[in-house]
């Protein structure tokens, strides 16, 4: 797994002072999608102001019509409520799944916390069944912790 070699690249992308937060997040999405063969779509959703919904901020992969996701709906919406990692080995087995593409077979969503508050998440879709393991969870938690260090509440 390339996770250890990707960590310094994630940190480097986040340290680029000349880029906006959205540009940094998009660069991370692109890095992860291009570096890990079963990461077919990578995106960051964040709480949309005071609304009980998530808004897509940055992504890499096929465009999605799901740019706004109500809390509780789909895997992302469930993570917004549960504050816990959610690994779905086979999306067909999920009743509360929002299909972004017929090609998606599995999904992993990791919440992003700033000062103890779940403000967003990283969402990965895969075209393979059951590709995610504990190393994915640990790595994506690292990515979110790194992102959290540069987030300012004024960014939202």
C-alpha positions as a LaTeX table, in Angstrom:
\begin{tabular}{lrrr}
\hline
Residue & $x$ (\AA) & $y$ (\AA) & $z$ (\AA) \\
\hline
Unk1 & 0.00 & 0.00 & 0.00 \\
Unk2 & 1.30 & 3.47 & $-0.87$ \\
Unk3 & $-0.20$ & 5.10 & 2.23 \\
Unk4 & 3.07 & 5.90 & 4.00 \\
Unk5 & 4.53 & 7.48 & 0.86 \\
Unk6 & 1.36 & 9.54 & 0.36 \\
Unk7 & 1.38 & 11.10 & 3.84 \\
Unk8 & 4.19 & 13.61 & 3.15 \\
Unk9 & 2.58 & 14.48 & $-0.17$ \\
Unk10 & $-0.72$ & 15.27 & 1.58 \\
Unk11 & 1.09 & 17.47 & 4.10 \\
Unk12 & 2.97 & 19.25 & 1.28 \\
Unk13 & $-0.25$ & 19.97 & $-0.63$ \\
Unk14 & $-1.86$ & 21.41 & 2.49 \\
Unk15 & 1.12 & 23.68 & 3.16 \\
Unk16 & 0.90 & 25.53 & $-0.17$ \\
Unk17 & 0.17 & 29.04 & 1.07 \\
Unk18 & $-0.70$ & 30.33 & $-2.39$ \\
Unk19 & $-3.65$ & 27.95 & $-2.75$ \\
Unk20 & $-7.16$ & 28.29 & $-1.35$ \\
Unk21 & $-8.61$ & 25.61 & 0.89 \\
Unk22 & $-10.76$ & 24.31 & $-1.98$ \\
Unk23 & $-7.71$ & 24.09 & $-4.26$ \\
Unk24 & $-5.80$ & 22.16 & $-1.58$ \\
Unk25 & $-8.70$ & 19.76 & $-1.01$ \\
Unk26 & $-9.12$ & 19.19 & $-4.75$ \\
Unk27 & $-5.40$ & 18.46 & $-5.08$ \\
Unk28 & $-5.67$ & 15.88 & $-2.27$ \\
Unk29 & $-8.67$ & 14.28 & $-3.97$ \\
Unk30 & $-6.73$ & 14.05 & $-7.24$ \\
Unk31 & $-3.62$ & 12.67 & $-5.52$ \\
Unk32 & $-5.58$ & 9.92 & $-3.76$ \\
Unk33 & $-7.65$ & 8.95 & $-6.81$ \\
Unk34 & $-4.57$ & 8.77 & $-9.04$ \\
Unk35 & $-2.39$ & 6.96 & $-6.48$ \\
Unk36 & $-4.75$ & 4.26 & $-5.18$ \\
Unk37 & $-6.25$ & 2.16 & $-7.95$ \\
Unk38 & $-9.48$ & 1.30 & $-6.12$ \\
Unk39 & $-10.22$ & 4.95 & $-5.17$ \\
Unk40 & $-12.44$ & 5.78 & $-8.15$ \\
Unk41 & $-14.08$ & 8.89 & $-6.69$ \\
Unk42 & $-12.75$ & 11.00 & $-3.83$ \\
Unk43 & $-14.57$ & 13.97 & $-2.33$ \\
Unk44 & $-14.82$ & 16.24 & 0.69 \\
Unk45 & $-18.26$ & 17.19 & 2.02 \\
Unk46 & $-18.72$ & 19.82 & 4.73 \\
Unk47 & $-21.64$ & 20.95 & 6.85 \\
Unk48 & $-23.53$ & 23.59 & 4.88 \\
Unk49 & $-23.66$ & 26.53 & 7.29 \\
Unk50 & $-26.38$ & 26.06 & 9.89 \\
Unk51 & $-28.36$ & 23.69 & 7.70 \\
Unk52 & $-28.72$ & 20.00 & 8.51 \\
Unk53 & $-27.01$ & 19.03 & 5.27 \\
Unk54 & $-23.63$ & 18.44 & 3.70 \\
Unk55 & $-22.28$ & 20.34 & 0.71 \\
Unk56 & $-19.66$ & 19.00 & $-1.68$ \\
Unk57 & $-16.57$ & 21.23 & $-1.50$ \\
Unk58 & $-13.98$ & 19.38 & $-3.60$ \\
Unk59 & $-13.75$ & 16.11 & $-5.52$ \\
Unk60 & $-11.90$ & 14.09 & $-8.14$ \\
Unk61 & $-13.68$ & 11.65 & $-10.42$ \\
Unk62 & $-16.91$ & 11.70 & $-12.35$ \\
Unk63 & $-19.17$ & 14.68 & $-11.55$ \\
Unk64 & $-22.05$ & 13.87 & $-9.20$ \\
Unk65 & $-25.52$ & 15.33 & $-8.91$ \\
Unk66 & $-25.28$ & 14.74 & $-5.15$ \\
Unk67 & $-23.70$ & 18.05 & $-4.20$ \\
Unk68 & $-26.09$ & 18.50 & $-1.25$ \\
Unk69 & $-26.82$ & 15.55 & 1.07 \\
Unk70 & $-29.30$ & 15.84 & 3.96 \\
Unk71 & $-28.12$ & 14.61 & 7.35 \\
Unk72 & $-29.17$ & 10.99 & 7.81 \\
Unk73 & $-29.45$ & 10.24 & 4.07 \\
Unk74 & $-27.00$ & 7.91 & 2.36 \\
Unk75 & $-23.67$ & 6.88 & 3.82 \\
Unk76 & $-22.38$ & 10.46 & 4.06 \\
Unk77 & $-25.53$ & 11.72 & 5.73 \\
Unk78 & $-25.38$ & 8.88 & 8.25 \\
Unk79 & $-21.76$ & 9.73 & 9.15 \\
Unk80 & $-22.81$ & 13.37 & 9.69 \\
Unk81 & $-25.15$ & 12.08 & 12.41 \\
Unk82 & $-23.16$ & 9.15 & 13.86 \\
Unk83 & $-19.73$ & 10.86 & 13.94 \\
Unk84 & $-18.19$ & 7.47 & 13.18 \\
Unk85 & $-16.30$ & 5.90 & 10.28 \\
Unk86 & $-18.54$ & 3.98 & 7.90 \\
Unk87 & $-17.09$ & 1.28 & 5.65 \\
Unk88 & $-19.51$ & $-0.28$ & 3.18 \\
Unk89 & $-18.02$ & $-3.38$ & 1.52 \\
Unk90 & $-21.02$ & $-3.76$ & $-0.84$ \\
Unk91 & $-23.37$ & $-0.81$ & $-1.41$ \\
Unk92 & $-26.10$ & $-3.17$ & $-2.66$ \\
Unk93 & $-26.48$ & $-4.41$ & 0.92 \\
Unk94 & $-27.29$ & $-0.90$ & 2.24 \\
Unk95 & $-30.91$ & 0.23 & 2.43 \\
Unk96 & $-30.01$ & 3.89 & 3.01 \\
Unk97 & $-27.56$ & 4.27 & 0.12 \\
Unk98 & $-27.60$ & 7.13 & $-2.40$ \\
Unk99 & $-26.30$ & 5.81 & $-5.72$ \\
Unk100 & $-23.93$ & 8.25 & $-7.39$ \\
Unk101 & $-23.01$ & 5.87 & $-10.19$ \\
Unk102 & $-24.01$ & 2.37 & $-11.23$ \\
Unk103 & $-20.28$ & 1.52 & $-11.17$ \\
Unk104 & $-19.90$ & 2.13 & $-7.40$ \\
Unk105 & $-19.62$ & $-1.14$ & $-5.50$ \\
Unk106 & $-18.15$ & 0.01 & $-2.15$ \\
Unk107 & $-17.76$ & 3.21 & $-0.14$ \\
Unk108 & $-15.81$ & 4.49 & 2.84 \\
Unk109 & $-16.62$ & 7.71 & 4.69 \\
Unk110 & $-14.45$ & 9.15 & 7.47 \\
Unk111 & $-15.66$ & 12.15 & 9.53 \\
Unk112 & $-13.50$ & 15.27 & 9.80 \\
Unk113 & $-13.37$ & 16.88 & 13.23 \\
Unk114 & $-12.25$ & 20.40 & 14.15 \\
Unk115 & $-12.17$ & 21.20 & 17.88 \\
Unk116 & $-14.20$ & 18.06 & 18.56 \\
Unk117 & $-16.97$ & 18.99 & 16.11 \\
Unk118 & $-17.79$ & 16.89 & 13.02 \\
Unk119 & $-17.66$ & 19.55 & 10.32 \\
Unk120 & $-17.29$ & 17.33 & 7.28 \\
Unk121 & $-15.94$ & 14.13 & 5.82 \\
Unk122 & $-13.89$ & 12.49 & 3.16 \\
Unk123 & $-15.88$ & 10.12 & 0.95 \\
Unk124 & $-14.33$ & 7.45 & $-1.28$ \\
Unk125 & $-16.24$ & 5.38 & $-3.84$ \\
Unk126 & $-14.78$ & 2.23 & $-5.37$ \\
Unk127 & $-15.76$ & 0.21 & $-8.41$ \\
Unk128 & $-14.54$ & $-2.92$ & $-6.58$ \\
Unk129 & $-16.48$ & $-4.90$ & $-3.98$ \\
Unk130 & $-14.89$ & $-4.89$ & $-0.50$ \\
Unk131 & $-11.58$ & $-3.13$ & $-1.31$ \\
Unk132 & $-11.22$ & $-1.14$ & 1.93 \\
Unk133 & $-9.26$ & $-2.33$ & 4.95 \\
Unk134 & $-8.19$ & $-0.95$ & 8.30 \\
Unk135 & $-5.17$ & 0.71 & 6.67 \\
Unk136 & $-7.54$ & 2.78 & 4.51 \\
Unk137 & $-9.35$ & 3.95 & 7.65 \\
Unk138 & $-6.10$ & 4.87 & 9.39 \\
Unk139 & $-4.76$ & 6.70 & 6.34 \\
Unk140 & $-7.97$ & 8.64 & 5.68 \\
Unk141 & $-8.14$ & 9.58 & 9.36 \\
Unk142 & $-4.60$ & 10.96 & 8.97 \\
Unk143 & $-5.72$ & 12.93 & 5.89 \\
Unk144 & $-8.66$ & 14.43 & 7.80 \\
Unk145 & $-6.51$ & 15.27 & 10.82 \\
Unk146 & $-4.05$ & 17.02 & 8.51 \\
Unk147 & $-6.85$ & 18.96 & 6.82 \\
Unk148 & $-8.32$ & 19.91 & 10.22 \\
Unk149 & $-5.04$ & 21.58 & 11.17 \\
Unk150 & $-5.37$ & 24.16 & 8.37 \\
Unk151 & $-9.12$ & 24.77 & 8.53 \\
Unk152 & $-10.35$ & 28.12 & 9.74 \\
Unk153 & $-14.02$ & 28.56 & 10.59 \\
Unk154 & $-13.96$ & 31.54 & 8.21 \\
Unk155 & $-13.42$ & 29.07 & 5.35 \\
Unk156 & $-17.10$ & 28.12 & 5.52 \\
\hline
\end{tabular}
